[in-house]
C-alpha cells in the first residue's frame, strides 16, 4: 500500500483545522463610537462629522470610551478615470484625508462605509472589483474602521466577497477594524470570525421599542434574534445587533436606557446613532454611564444569555471578570411588574443605574418593581 507523505498529512490537517479568528489585534472589546446613519441617513458632510467629533469630546463620551467616528453611506459619488473612489466634493470639500486628520487630532478614530457589491444600499459606487484599490485609498486617508454592506451583490458568494476585502485591508498595511453588514442572512456568526471583527446579525434597527417593518425591527425584535448567539462572541469578533437608537425620538428615555443596557449586556458594539450636539442631560447620562459601559467592555468578552423567560419579563445574565455576573431584569410589558428572582448568595450587589449597593431580600432574592419598558441592571460579586 502506498504510504501517506508528510505533505499529504499536513494538507489533511489544514483542511480539518478549525477556522481561526481574524488576528488583526483590533476590537478586543466591543468597538465604541458614533455612526451617521440612524439619525442623518444620506445627509452627511464634513461639517456634520467634525461637529460630531467635537461633541464626542465635549459630552464626555470620549472619556467614557467612545472612539470611532464613522461616516455611513452617501459620502461617495463616483469613480475617477483611474477607478479611484471620489468623495462628494460639495459635502466634503476638504477631502477625506483632512477630515481624518481632524478626527485624529481630537484623539478619536475615523471610520468609513462601503459595500461588497457593485453599489451601496443608496446606489453609490460599491467596492466590487476595486477592493485592493479602495483599501489602499482608505489607508492613505487614515481610515481606522470599515463598515462593509451587502446591497447589489447579485450572484456574489458572501464569504469570498468579504474575504477579499479582509485581504485587501490586510495588504493595505493599516490596522482597520472590519465590520461586516450582511444582516445575518447567511448566519455570519458561524463563519465571520476569521474574516471580520464584527458582523450584523439582523436587518436594520429602528427607533421603536417593538415593531417589525419590511427591512426594520424594533429593539425587542432584535433582542429576540440574539438569544442563541452568545457562544459566537468574544474578543476580536462580536455579534452586532446594529447601532444604537438611544436618544432618537421613537424611544422614551426609559426605553433608551433599557436598549443601552441590553446592548451592553450583549457585548454589542456601542455605536451611538443620535445627534450628539444637542442631546438632553438624561440621554447623555445614559450614553456615558461608566458602570454600565464596564459591563459591555468587560475583558472576558462574554455575551449575555437569556437566563429566565417569564414572557412579559425576563432575566438576562452576563459573566464578568473578577467572579462577578451582571443581571438585567427586563420588563417588556406596558405595565409595572413586581418581580422576585433568585440571585443567590452574594458579597456585593450593585444597582448600576442607581449607582448604589443594594441588599438582596432574604434567601438571596432580588425583589422589586420594574417600570414598563425598563429594567434593573445589577452587578453581583462574590459568594
Ligand atoms: C443598510 C445597512 C444600514 C445602513 C444603510 C445605508 O441598510 O444595514 O446600516 O448602512 O444600508 O444605506
XYZ file of C-alpha atoms and ligand atoms in Angstrom:
395
model
C 0.000 0.000 0.000
C 1.208 3.492 -0.847
C 2.494 5.431 2.135
C 0.920 8.768 3.001
C 3.502 11.504 2.593
C 4.149 14.136 5.250
C 2.825 16.746 2.819
C -0.470 14.862 2.471
C -0.818 14.624 6.249
C -0.145 18.354 6.577
C -2.781 19.118 3.903
C -5.322 16.911 5.666
C -4.634 18.597 8.997
C -5.056 22.020 7.424
C -8.296 21.020 5.722
C -9.855 19.912 9.014
C -8.342 22.575 11.266
C -10.996 24.742 12.927
C -11.363 28.221 11.442
C -9.042 30.711 13.128
C -10.248 34.093 14.317
C -9.073 37.112 12.359
C -5.860 38.179 14.021
C -5.639 41.884 13.363
C -5.417 42.549 17.096
C -8.319 45.024 16.974
C -11.635 45.273 18.818
C -10.503 43.213 21.801
C -13.543 44.737 23.494
C -16.668 45.783 21.540
C -15.924 48.888 19.431
C -17.468 52.143 20.656
C -18.191 55.259 18.630
C -20.772 57.143 16.620
C -22.231 56.440 13.165
C -24.164 58.867 10.957
C -26.827 56.538 9.553
C -29.564 56.182 12.185
C -30.113 59.910 12.588
C -28.815 61.549 9.419
C -29.123 58.960 6.618
C -27.614 60.456 3.447
C -27.401 63.933 4.939
C -23.685 63.720 5.764
C -20.994 66.367 5.313
C -17.581 67.227 6.708
C -19.204 69.972 8.784
C -21.573 67.472 10.429
C -18.857 64.896 11.024
C -16.486 67.452 12.579
C -19.256 68.769 14.836
C -19.991 65.223 15.936
C -16.313 64.600 16.703
C -16.292 67.820 18.763
C -19.450 66.714 20.593
C -17.986 63.278 21.357
C -15.262 65.087 23.272
C -17.315 67.839 24.966
C -20.136 65.480 26.018
C -17.725 63.269 27.947
C -18.352 60.362 25.585
C -14.723 60.156 24.515
C -13.725 59.913 28.183
C -16.307 57.151 28.597
C -14.609 55.126 25.827
C -16.240 56.157 22.527
C -13.591 56.313 19.824
C -14.728 55.741 16.236
C -16.479 58.458 14.208
C -17.995 56.582 11.265
C -19.490 58.097 8.104
C -22.061 55.662 6.761
C -23.499 55.616 3.224
C -23.548 58.575 0.785
C -20.102 60.136 1.232
C -19.041 58.775 -2.184
C -20.326 59.872 -5.600
C -18.340 58.228 -8.410
C -15.013 56.807 -9.546
C -12.478 58.828 -11.497
C -10.833 57.739 -14.776
C -8.372 55.605 -12.818
C -11.021 53.899 -10.746
C -10.344 55.869 -7.567
C -13.372 56.390 -5.353
C -14.464 60.053 -5.320
C -15.982 61.639 -2.185
C -18.830 64.123 -2.715
C -16.932 67.373 -3.478
C -19.786 69.588 -2.256
C -20.270 67.822 1.044
C -16.617 67.018 1.719
C -14.773 69.932 0.062
C -11.583 69.462 2.111
C -11.371 65.754 1.274
C -11.197 62.677 3.447
C -7.553 62.969 4.483
C -8.203 66.389 6.043
C -11.287 65.045 7.814
C -9.370 62.038 9.132
C -6.603 64.359 10.352
C -9.172 66.484 12.184
C -10.716 63.453 13.865
C -7.293 62.089 14.805
C -6.284 65.474 16.222
C -9.112 65.042 18.742
C -7.704 61.686 19.835
C -10.516 59.856 18.003
C -10.542 57.348 15.144
C -12.082 57.575 11.685
C -14.498 55.123 10.073
C -15.985 54.869 6.630
C -18.544 52.745 4.759
C -18.594 50.753 1.541
C -20.337 47.736 0.061
C -19.186 44.333 -1.194
C -21.436 44.607 -4.251
C -21.324 46.948 -7.228
C -23.308 49.659 -5.445
C -24.097 50.665 -1.868
C -27.612 50.471 -0.430
C -28.122 54.079 -1.599
C -26.678 53.198 -5.024
C -23.353 54.907 -4.588
C -20.332 53.050 -6.053
C -19.565 49.789 -4.235
C -16.152 48.152 -3.898
C -16.745 45.064 -6.052
C -13.661 44.726 -8.289
C -11.920 47.662 -6.568
C -11.273 46.096 -3.174
C -7.482 46.461 -3.104
C -7.553 49.927 -4.667
C -10.184 51.104 -2.164
C -8.375 49.617 0.818
C -5.147 51.343 -0.250
C -7.052 54.602 -0.560
C -8.680 54.211 2.874
C -5.255 53.536 4.414
C -3.788 56.604 2.689
C -6.617 58.739 4.089
C -6.091 57.360 7.599
C -9.229 55.227 7.912
C -9.377 53.073 11.075
C -12.730 51.285 10.653
C -14.654 49.987 7.629
C -18.342 49.052 7.649
C -18.962 46.865 4.618
C -22.525 46.396 3.381
C -24.190 43.752 1.195
C -26.516 45.549 -1.252
C -26.275 44.983 -5.020
C -24.308 41.765 -4.642
C -26.103 39.912 -7.442
C -24.756 36.327 -7.503
C -21.627 37.021 -5.409
C -20.754 34.415 -2.780
C -20.820 36.014 0.621
C -17.811 34.524 2.371
C -15.393 35.019 -0.512
C -16.695 38.559 -1.112
C -15.973 39.575 2.466
C -12.671 37.639 2.496
C -11.440 39.679 -0.476
C -11.883 42.921 1.452
C -10.322 41.369 4.557
C -7.251 40.508 2.471
C -7.247 43.962 0.885
C -7.356 45.663 4.286
C -4.519 43.468 5.480
C -2.469 44.268 2.370
C -3.016 47.995 2.970
C -0.743 47.705 5.985
C -3.006 49.845 8.214
C -4.892 48.360 11.177
C -8.554 48.764 10.189
C -11.487 47.320 12.153
C -13.614 45.311 9.699
C -17.374 45.449 10.274
C -19.480 43.057 8.172
C -23.030 44.108 7.367
C -24.881 41.275 5.618
C -27.816 41.435 8.043
C -27.378 37.914 9.397
C -28.719 36.399 6.175
C -26.125 33.627 5.907
C -25.569 33.133 9.646
C -22.264 35.069 9.709
C -21.724 34.121 13.375
C -20.795 30.675 12.009
C -18.095 31.860 9.575
C -17.223 35.515 10.000
C -14.830 35.380 12.982
C -11.951 34.627 10.619
C -12.953 37.486 8.333
C -14.079 40.455 10.396
C -14.186 41.962 13.877
C -17.984 42.223 13.983
C -20.943 41.148 11.918
C -24.516 42.370 11.826
C -26.982 39.745 12.989
C -30.248 41.250 11.682
C -31.844 43.763 9.331
C -31.813 47.422 10.321
C -32.807 48.646 13.735
C -35.353 51.450 14.005
C -36.235 53.693 16.935
C -39.181 51.796 18.338
C -39.485 49.513 21.339
C -41.298 46.754 19.467
C -42.198 46.789 15.762
C -41.426 44.943 12.541
C -41.215 46.554 9.108
C -40.166 45.090 5.758
C -36.460 45.705 6.482
C -36.529 47.048 10.007
C -37.078 45.828 13.536
C -37.533 47.362 16.945
C -35.331 46.888 19.986
C -37.253 43.867 21.351
C -37.307 42.084 17.977
C -33.546 42.475 17.637
C -33.014 41.331 21.224
C -35.015 38.179 20.477
C -32.784 37.441 17.476
C -29.677 37.376 19.713
C -30.797 34.652 22.134
C -28.881 31.799 20.505
C -25.805 33.771 19.501
C -23.919 34.211 22.791
C -21.430 31.442 22.091
C -20.088 33.148 18.948
C -18.924 36.420 20.531
C -15.512 37.071 22.042
C -12.517 39.391 21.985
C -11.881 40.495 18.390
C -15.120 39.035 16.997
C -18.551 40.291 18.007
C -22.192 39.852 17.116
C -23.532 43.249 16.026
C -27.255 43.770 16.775
C -26.948 47.137 14.956
C -26.234 50.670 16.053
C -27.839 52.438 18.972
C -31.119 54.332 18.734
C -30.569 55.827 22.208
C -31.834 59.421 22.168
C -33.744 59.143 18.904
C -37.369 60.308 19.019
C -39.166 56.950 18.759
C -37.857 55.766 22.131
C -38.752 57.169 25.555
C -35.916 57.850 27.987
C -36.733 54.614 29.849
C -36.705 52.672 26.572
C -33.376 54.236 25.612
C -31.973 53.241 28.995
C -33.169 49.651 28.586
C -31.922 49.456 24.972
C -28.480 50.730 26.019
C -28.283 48.342 28.980
C -29.268 45.373 26.843
C -26.697 46.200 24.168
C -24.093 46.413 26.946
C -25.211 43.004 28.218
C -24.973 41.590 24.685
C -21.329 42.729 24.365
C -22.590 44.627 21.322
C -20.610 47.319 19.552
C -21.775 50.637 21.045
C -22.165 52.936 18.052
C -24.289 55.897 19.110
C -26.762 56.918 16.400
C -28.241 60.172 17.706
C -27.419 63.861 17.344
C -24.682 64.328 19.928
C -24.717 68.124 19.564
C -27.977 68.645 21.378
C -28.876 65.636 23.466
C -30.687 66.008 26.762
C -28.817 65.545 30.035
C -30.715 62.288 30.588
C -29.593 60.819 27.269
C -26.011 61.928 27.830
C -26.133 60.278 31.230
C -27.289 57.027 29.637
C -24.582 57.016 26.974
C -21.837 57.851 29.483
C -22.785 55.589 32.410
C -19.344 54.156 33.088
C -20.587 51.366 35.347
C -22.862 50.092 32.576
C -20.211 50.573 29.891
C -17.831 48.483 32.037
C -20.272 45.581 31.646
C -20.021 45.969 27.864
C -16.243 46.366 27.865
C -15.503 43.572 30.315
C -12.295 41.848 29.136
C -13.801 38.340 29.229
C -15.927 39.348 26.242
C -18.919 37.178 27.141
C -22.294 37.923 25.572
C -25.341 37.737 27.843
C -27.626 34.742 27.638
C -31.322 34.701 28.440
C -31.404 33.129 31.863
C -35.124 33.175 32.607
C -38.111 33.925 30.415
C -41.462 34.591 32.083
C -42.959 36.128 28.928
C -43.526 39.740 29.937
C -40.378 39.799 31.980
C -37.036 38.159 31.527
C -33.688 37.875 33.235
C -30.501 38.044 31.174
C -27.095 37.240 32.653
C -23.557 38.030 31.555
C -20.478 36.579 33.201
C -17.881 39.230 34.053
C -14.276 39.054 35.109
C -13.470 39.104 38.837
C -16.045 36.427 39.754
C -18.920 38.778 39.003
C -22.093 38.487 36.969
C -24.370 41.165 35.542
C -28.123 40.540 35.598
C -30.696 42.515 33.640
C -34.244 42.127 34.958
C -36.269 43.328 31.986
C -39.926 44.324 31.938
C -41.054 44.152 28.296
C -44.676 44.954 29.069
C -46.667 48.197 29.234
C -47.360 47.846 32.976
C -45.108 47.925 36.052
C -44.079 44.422 37.194
C -43.435 43.164 40.678
C -40.623 40.687 40.279
C -38.968 38.183 42.530
C -35.886 36.443 41.232
C -33.405 34.196 42.991
C -29.915 35.639 42.556
C -28.071 33.594 45.164
C -25.590 34.342 47.912
C -23.534 37.423 47.051
C -20.916 39.562 48.777
C -21.993 42.655 46.935
C -24.930 43.633 44.726
C -24.750 46.931 42.893
C -27.565 48.667 41.035
C -25.745 50.098 38.009
C -28.350 52.791 37.276
C -28.832 53.903 40.871
C -25.050 53.799 41.383
C -25.704 52.246 44.761
C -25.113 48.959 46.544
C -28.344 47.217 47.436
C -29.266 44.366 49.750
C -30.997 41.257 48.407
C -34.130 40.016 50.145
C -33.833 37.065 52.483
C -32.736 33.867 50.773
C -30.800 35.745 48.072
C -33.789 37.081 46.127
C -33.995 40.306 44.161
C -37.481 41.691 44.831
C -38.786 44.930 43.410
C -40.925 46.751 40.937
C -39.637 47.237 37.390
C -41.166 50.071 35.343
C -42.746 49.345 31.919
C -40.250 49.004 29.048
C -37.465 49.248 31.567
C -35.025 47.146 33.515
C -32.989 46.833 36.640
C -29.319 46.204 35.995
C -27.355 44.519 38.760
C -23.720 43.581 39.152
C -23.391 40.712 41.591
C -19.963 39.906 43.011
C -18.596 37.018 45.045
C -20.280 34.387 47.173
C -28.080 49.129 5.039
C -27.385 48.940 6.381
C -27.608 50.178 7.235
C -27.059 51.404 6.511
C -27.706 51.540 5.141
C -27.057 52.617 4.297
O -29.442 49.178 5.164
O -27.878 47.806 7.028
O -26.984 50.035 8.498
O -25.662 51.283 6.387
O -27.617 50.323 4.408
O -27.599 52.728 3.031
